[in-house]
Amino acid sequence: MSLTTTTRGPGDPRRRRVLAGGAAALLAGGGAVLTGCSDDPGPGDGRSSAEERLRARAGRGSAALLERYDATIGAHAGLGERLRPLRAEVARHAAALGARPASASPSAPGSATPSGASASAPAGKSGPVVPQDEKAALAALADAERRTADSHTAALASAPPELARLLASVAASGAAHAYLLGGVA
């Protein structure tokens, strides 16, 4: 008993003809398919406008938090050593979200305000108001970290997967920063 009884007639296609015909069709009409494999990201970079708006909003939130770190370090030079590592992480988060850095790190010793000066932003610049008491300044910074983390967490529901992973990571880091700053709720 024979398991296969295939007989091809003279008009049936052969495997070579099918493969050659497929290659010819790919080269002739598949040019549009092959152009999708280029390295040129194109004008939209594959992101939707909703994703861009969400990313920009999250970036602005992280940039505002970075400004608060700068203002706090500027108002309380004694907290600089403790806050600079956290500030550096926030700067990386803002950069990952596409935010443009508004200011450089206040690492110069002359950048701190005198101890008798007002705790508000430096003259000529508008920025976050920093409490004069160091404990209150840390609590305000922890609260800002918590609000920013909550904002990133709330954005997860409408974010595409890649952006959602980034927002979740940044939100978790922000919650850890709030804890380290002593702002446990």
PDB file of C-alpha atoms in Angstrom:
ATOM      1  CA  MET A   1       0.000   0.000   0.000  1.00  0.00           C
ATOM      2  CA  SER A   2       1.494   3.305  -1.102  1.00  0.00           C
ATOM      3  CA  LEU A   3       1.169   6.256   1.282  1.00  0.00           C
ATOM      4  CA  THR A   4       1.767   8.951  -1.296  1.00  0.00           C
ATOM      5  CA  THR A   5       0.382   8.894  -4.750  1.00  0.00           C
ATOM      6  CA  THR A   6       1.262  12.286  -6.108  1.00  0.00           C
ATOM      7  CA  THR A   7       1.645  12.456  -9.763  1.00  0.00           C
ATOM      8  CA  ARG A   8       2.305  15.719 -11.441  1.00  0.00           C
ATOM      9  CA  GLY A   9       1.185  16.400 -14.851  1.00  0.00           C
ATOM     10  CA  PRO A  10       3.226  18.433 -17.333  1.00  0.00           C
ATOM     11  CA  GLY A  11       1.255  21.628 -16.500  1.00  0.00           C
ATOM     12  CA  ASP A  12       1.625  21.457 -12.705  1.00  0.00           C
ATOM     13  CA  PRO A  13       4.054  23.976 -11.168  1.00  0.00           C
ATOM     14  CA  ARG A  14       7.395  22.778  -9.946  1.00  0.00           C
ATOM     15  CA  ARG A  15       8.958  23.983  -6.736  1.00  0.00           C
ATOM     16  CA  ARG A  16      11.655  25.984  -8.524  1.00  0.00           C
ATOM     17  CA  ARG A  17       9.077  27.842 -10.566  1.00  0.00           C
ATOM     18  CA  VAL A  18       7.058  28.724  -7.475  1.00  0.00           C
ATOM     19  CA  LEU A  19      10.136  30.008  -5.648  1.00  0.00           C
ATOM     20  CA  ALA A  20      11.356  31.945  -8.663  1.00  0.00           C
ATOM     21  CA  GLY A  21       7.903  33.454  -9.178  1.00  0.00           C
ATOM     22  CA  GLY A  22       7.735  34.488  -5.506  1.00  0.00           C
ATOM     23  CA  ALA A  23      11.166  36.121  -5.672  1.00  0.00           C
ATOM     24  CA  ALA A  24      10.207  37.988  -8.835  1.00  0.00           C
ATOM     25  CA  ALA A  25       6.987  39.211  -7.246  1.00  0.00           C
ATOM     26  CA  LEU A  26       8.870  40.355  -4.181  1.00  0.00           C
ATOM     27  CA  LEU A  27      11.398  42.287  -6.251  1.00  0.00           C
ATOM     28  CA  ALA A  28       8.828  43.802  -8.588  1.00  0.00           C
ATOM     29  CA  GLY A  29       5.932  44.627  -6.296  1.00  0.00           C
ATOM     30  CA  GLY A  30       7.530  44.240  -2.885  1.00  0.00           C
ATOM     31  CA  GLY A  31       9.550  47.434  -3.018  1.00  0.00           C
ATOM     32  CA  ALA A  32       7.034  49.094  -0.736  1.00  0.00           C
ATOM     33  CA  VAL A  33       7.408  46.261   1.750  1.00  0.00           C
ATOM     34  CA  LEU A  34      11.186  46.472   1.734  1.00  0.00           C
ATOM     35  CA  THR A  35      11.252  50.232   2.348  1.00  0.00           C
ATOM     36  CA  GLY A  36       9.867  49.632   5.838  1.00  0.00           C
ATOM     37  CA  CYS A  37      13.193  48.090   6.796  1.00  0.00           C
ATOM     38  CA  SER A  38      15.248  51.261   6.449  1.00  0.00           C
ATOM     39  CA  ASP A  39      17.164  52.875   9.302  1.00  0.00           C
ATOM     40  CA  ASP A  40      15.489  56.240   8.661  1.00  0.00           C
ATOM     41  CA  PRO A  41      12.950  56.722  11.467  1.00  0.00           C
ATOM     42  CA  GLY A  42      10.915  59.153   9.381  1.00  0.00           C
ATOM     43  CA  PRO A  43       9.123  62.238  10.643  1.00  0.00           C
ATOM     44  CA  GLY A  44       7.047  60.597  13.383  1.00  0.00           C
ATOM     45  CA  ASP A  45       9.682  58.216  14.751  1.00  0.00           C
ATOM     46  CA  GLY A  46       6.890  55.652  15.092  1.00  0.00           C
ATOM     47  CA  ARG A  47       5.340  57.412  18.079  1.00  0.00           C
ATOM     48  CA  SER A  48       1.777  58.595  18.162  1.00  0.00           C
ATOM     49  CA  SER A  49       0.930  62.170  19.028  1.00  0.00           C
ATOM     50  CA  ALA A  50      -0.832  60.967  22.191  1.00  0.00           C
ATOM     51  CA  GLU A  51       2.346  59.197  23.277  1.00  0.00           C
ATOM     52  CA  GLU A  52       4.384  62.318  22.538  1.00  0.00           C
ATOM     53  CA  ARG A  53       2.040  64.465  24.638  1.00  0.00           C
ATOM     54  CA  LEU A  54       2.158  61.964  27.502  1.00  0.00           C
ATOM     55  CA  ARG A  55       5.948  61.773  27.337  1.00  0.00           C
ATOM     56  CA  ALA A  56       6.226  65.578  27.224  1.00  0.00           C
ATOM     57  CA  ARG A  57       3.921  65.983  30.238  1.00  0.00           C
ATOM     58  CA  ALA A  58       5.929  63.424  32.220  1.00  0.00           C
ATOM     59  CA  GLY A  59       9.160  65.121  31.148  1.00  0.00           C
ATOM     60  CA  ARG A  60       7.875  68.516  32.313  1.00  0.00           C
ATOM     61  CA  GLY A  61       6.972  67.002  35.682  1.00  0.00           C
ATOM     62  CA  SER A  62      10.455  65.549  36.089  1.00  0.00           C
ATOM     63  CA  ALA A  63      12.051  68.816  34.950  1.00  0.00           C
ATOM     64  CA  ALA A  64      10.014  70.720  37.554  1.00  0.00           C
ATOM     65  CA  LEU A  65      11.172  68.263  40.205  1.00  0.00           C
ATOM     66  CA  LEU A  66      14.760  68.810  39.066  1.00  0.00           C
ATOM     67  CA  GLU A  67      14.278  72.575  39.506  1.00  0.00           C
ATOM     68  CA  ARG A  68      12.992  71.937  43.031  1.00  0.00           C
ATOM     69  CA  TYR A  69      16.134  69.926  43.820  1.00  0.00           C
ATOM     70  CA  ASP A  70      18.284  72.765  42.473  1.00  0.00           C
ATOM     71  CA  ALA A  71      16.397  75.354  44.531  1.00  0.00           C
ATOM     72  CA  THR A  72      16.640  73.250  47.689  1.00  0.00           C
ATOM     73  CA  ILE A  73      20.363  72.653  47.247  1.00  0.00           C
ATOM     74  CA  GLY A  74      20.815  76.340  46.526  1.00  0.00           C
ATOM     75  CA  ALA A  75      18.890  77.393  49.641  1.00  0.00           C
ATOM     76  CA  HIS A  76      20.430  74.770  51.948  1.00  0.00           C
ATOM     77  CA  ALA A  77      24.048  74.105  50.987  1.00  0.00           C
ATOM     78  CA  GLY A  78      24.394  71.706  53.926  1.00  0.00           C
ATOM     79  CA  LEU A  79      21.923  69.324  52.247  1.00  0.00           C
ATOM     80  CA  GLY A  80      23.900  69.258  49.004  1.00  0.00           C
ATOM     81  CA  GLU A  81      25.895  66.123  49.731  1.00  0.00           C
ATOM     82  CA  ARG A  82      22.732  64.229  50.670  1.00  0.00           C
ATOM     83  CA  LEU A  83      20.625  65.499  47.752  1.00  0.00           C
ATOM     84  CA  ARG A  84      23.059  65.443  44.823  1.00  0.00           C
ATOM     85  CA  PRO A  85      22.818  61.658  44.144  1.00  0.00           C
ATOM     86  CA  LEU A  86      19.015  61.851  44.144  1.00  0.00           C
ATOM     87  CA  ARG A  87      19.136  64.974  41.971  1.00  0.00           C
ATOM     88  CA  ALA A  88      21.397  63.157  39.488  1.00  0.00           C
ATOM     89  CA  GLU A  89      18.841  60.349  39.184  1.00  0.00           C
ATOM     90  CA  VAL A  90      16.021  62.840  38.639  1.00  0.00           C
ATOM     91  CA  ALA A  91      18.124  64.499  35.915  1.00  0.00           C
ATOM     92  CA  ARG A  92      18.545  61.115  34.200  1.00  0.00           C
ATOM     93  CA  HIS A  93      14.791  60.496  34.453  1.00  0.00           C
ATOM     94  CA  ALA A  94      14.015  63.887  32.922  1.00  0.00           C
ATOM     95  CA  ALA A  95      16.471  63.211  30.094  1.00  0.00           C
ATOM     96  CA  ALA A  96      14.974  59.750  29.459  1.00  0.00           C
ATOM     97  CA  LEU A  97      11.545  61.360  29.198  1.00  0.00           C
ATOM     98  CA  GLY A  98      12.885  63.906  26.734  1.00  0.00           C
ATOM     99  CA  ALA A  99      12.840  66.977  28.973  1.00  0.00           C
ATOM    100  CA  ARG A 100      15.289  69.741  28.201  1.00  0.00           C
ATOM    101  CA  PRO A 101      17.485  70.634  31.192  1.00  0.00           C
ATOM    102  CA  ALA A 102      16.604  74.142  32.387  1.00  0.00           C
ATOM    103  CA  SER A 103      19.645  74.622  34.585  1.00  0.00           C
ATOM    104  CA  ALA A 104      22.953  73.052  35.463  1.00  0.00           C
ATOM    105  CA  SER A 105      23.688  71.332  38.724  1.00  0.00           C
ATOM    106  CA  PRO A 106      24.321  73.824  41.518  1.00  0.00           C
ATOM    107  CA  SER A 107      27.754  72.444  42.290  1.00  0.00           C
ATOM    108  CA  ALA A 108      29.577  75.746  42.589  1.00  0.00           C
ATOM    109  CA  PRO A 109      30.056  76.784  46.202  1.00  0.00           C
ATOM    110  CA  GLY A 110      28.972  80.347  45.422  1.00  0.00           C
ATOM    111  CA  SER A 111      25.617  79.176  44.085  1.00  0.00           C
ATOM    112  CA  ALA A 112      24.072  78.794  47.529  1.00  0.00           C
ATOM    113  CA  THR A 113      22.139  81.688  48.956  1.00  0.00           C
ATOM    114  CA  PRO A 114      23.463  83.299  52.108  1.00  0.00           C
ATOM    115  CA  SER A 115      22.069  81.860  55.322  1.00  0.00           C
ATOM    116  CA  GLY A 116      20.163  85.045  56.150  1.00  0.00           C
ATOM    117  CA  ALA A 117      18.577  85.296  52.701  1.00  0.00           C
ATOM    118  CA  SER A 118      15.004  84.544  51.876  1.00  0.00           C
ATOM    119  CA  ALA A 119      14.257  80.921  51.133  1.00  0.00           C
ATOM    120  CA  SER A 120      12.598  81.739  47.847  1.00  0.00           C
ATOM    121  CA  ALA A 121      14.226  81.360  44.442  1.00  0.00           C
ATOM    122  CA  PRO A 122      17.328  83.426  43.629  1.00  0.00           C
ATOM    123  CA  ALA A 123      16.774  87.018  42.546  1.00  0.00           C
ATOM    124  CA  GLY A 124      15.911  87.406  38.895  1.00  0.00           C
ATOM    125  CA  LYS A 125      14.748  83.803  38.534  1.00  0.00           C
ATOM    126  CA  SER A 126      11.322  82.432  39.234  1.00  0.00           C
ATOM    127  CA  GLY A 127      11.317  78.978  40.707  1.00  0.00           C
ATOM    128  CA  PRO A 128       9.985  76.860  43.513  1.00  0.00           C
ATOM    129  CA  VAL A 129       9.850  78.376  46.979  1.00  0.00           C
ATOM    130  CA  VAL A 130      11.999  76.482  49.477  1.00  0.00           C
ATOM    131  CA  PRO A 131      11.214  76.575  53.205  1.00  0.00           C
ATOM    132  CA  GLN A 132      13.961  78.085  55.380  1.00  0.00           C
ATOM    133  CA  ASP A 133      13.981  75.145  57.794  1.00  0.00           C
ATOM    134  CA  GLU A 134      15.995  72.177  56.480  1.00  0.00           C
ATOM    135  CA  LYS A 135      13.491  69.602  57.778  1.00  0.00           C
ATOM    136  CA  ALA A 136      10.626  71.455  56.126  1.00  0.00           C
ATOM    137  CA  ALA A 137      12.648  71.741  52.907  1.00  0.00           C
ATOM    138  CA  LEU A 138      13.239  67.975  52.882  1.00  0.00           C
ATOM    139  CA  ALA A 139       9.555  67.345  53.584  1.00  0.00           C
ATOM    140  CA  ALA A 140       8.569  69.651  50.706  1.00  0.00           C
ATOM    141  CA  LEU A 141      11.010  67.858  48.407  1.00  0.00           C
ATOM    142  CA  ALA A 142       9.660  64.466  49.495  1.00  0.00           C
ATOM    143  CA  ASP A 143       6.134  65.699  48.819  1.00  0.00           C
ATOM    144  CA  ALA A 144       7.165  66.880  45.345  1.00  0.00           C
ATOM    145  CA  GLU A 145       8.760  63.478  44.662  1.00  0.00           C
ATOM    146  CA  ARG A 146       5.572  61.734  45.783  1.00  0.00           C
ATOM    147  CA  ARG A 147       3.331  63.960  43.620  1.00  0.00           C
ATOM    148  CA  THR A 148       5.550  63.405  40.579  1.00  0.00           C
ATOM    149  CA  ALA A 149       5.609  59.636  41.168  1.00  0.00           C
ATOM    150  CA  ASP A 150       1.816  59.623  41.536  1.00  0.00           C
ATOM    151  CA  SER A 151       1.498  61.546  38.272  1.00  0.00           C
ATOM    152  CA  HIS A 152       3.716  59.037  36.470  1.00  0.00           C
ATOM    153  CA  THR A 153       1.727  56.156  37.960  1.00  0.00           C
ATOM    154  CA  ALA A 154      -1.582  57.677  36.852  1.00  0.00           C
ATOM    155  CA  ALA A 155      -0.235  58.016  33.296  1.00  0.00           C
ATOM    156  CA  LEU A 156       0.460  54.274  33.068  1.00  0.00           C
ATOM    157  CA  ALA A 157      -3.109  53.434  32.057  1.00  0.00           C
ATOM    158  CA  SER A 158      -2.930  55.384  28.812  1.00  0.00           C
ATOM    159  CA  ALA A 159       0.743  54.818  27.978  1.00  0.00           C
ATOM    160  CA  PRO A 160       1.955  52.390  25.310  1.00  0.00           C
ATOM    161  CA  PRO A 161       3.998  49.459  26.677  1.00  0.00           C
ATOM    162  CA  GLU A 162       7.504  50.896  26.239  1.00  0.00           C
ATOM    163  CA  LEU A 163       6.602  54.259  27.767  1.00  0.00           C
ATOM    164  CA  ALA A 164       4.606  52.523  30.522  1.00  0.00           C
ATOM    165  CA  ARG A 165       7.694  50.559  31.557  1.00  0.00           C
ATOM    166  CA  LEU A 166       9.744  53.757  31.701  1.00  0.00           C
ATOM    167  CA  LEU A 167       7.058  55.611  33.678  1.00  0.00           C
ATOM    168  CA  ALA A 168       6.688  52.715  36.118  1.00  0.00           C
ATOM    169  CA  SER A 169      10.430  52.634  36.712  1.00  0.00           C
ATOM    170  CA  VAL A 170      10.632  56.396  37.217  1.00  0.00           C
ATOM    171  CA  ALA A 171       7.600  56.338  39.534  1.00  0.00           C
ATOM    172  CA  ALA A 172       9.131  53.556  41.642  1.00  0.00           C
ATOM    173  CA  SER A 173      12.370  55.503  41.890  1.00  0.00           C
ATOM    174  CA  GLY A 174      10.449  58.621  42.917  1.00  0.00           C
ATOM    175  CA  ALA A 175       8.644  56.704  45.654  1.00  0.00           C
ATOM    176  CA  ALA A 176      11.999  55.439  46.927  1.00  0.00           C
ATOM    177  CA  HIS A 177      13.369  59.003  46.876  1.00  0.00           C
ATOM    178  CA  ALA A 178      10.385  60.212  48.920  1.00  0.00           C
ATOM    179  CA  TYR A 179      11.085  57.469  51.447  1.00  0.00           C
ATOM    180  CA  LEU A 180      14.790  58.334  51.615  1.00  0.00           C
ATOM    181  CA  LEU A 181      13.961  61.991  52.128  1.00  0.00           C
ATOM    182  CA  GLY A 182      11.917  61.030  55.177  1.00  0.00           C
ATOM    183  CA  GLY A 183       8.563  61.691  53.598  1.00  0.00           C
ATOM    184  CA  VAL A 184       6.891  58.404  54.441  1.00  0.00           C
ATOM    185  CA  ALA A 185       3.133  58.833  54.255  1.00  0.00           C
TER     186      ALA A 185
END
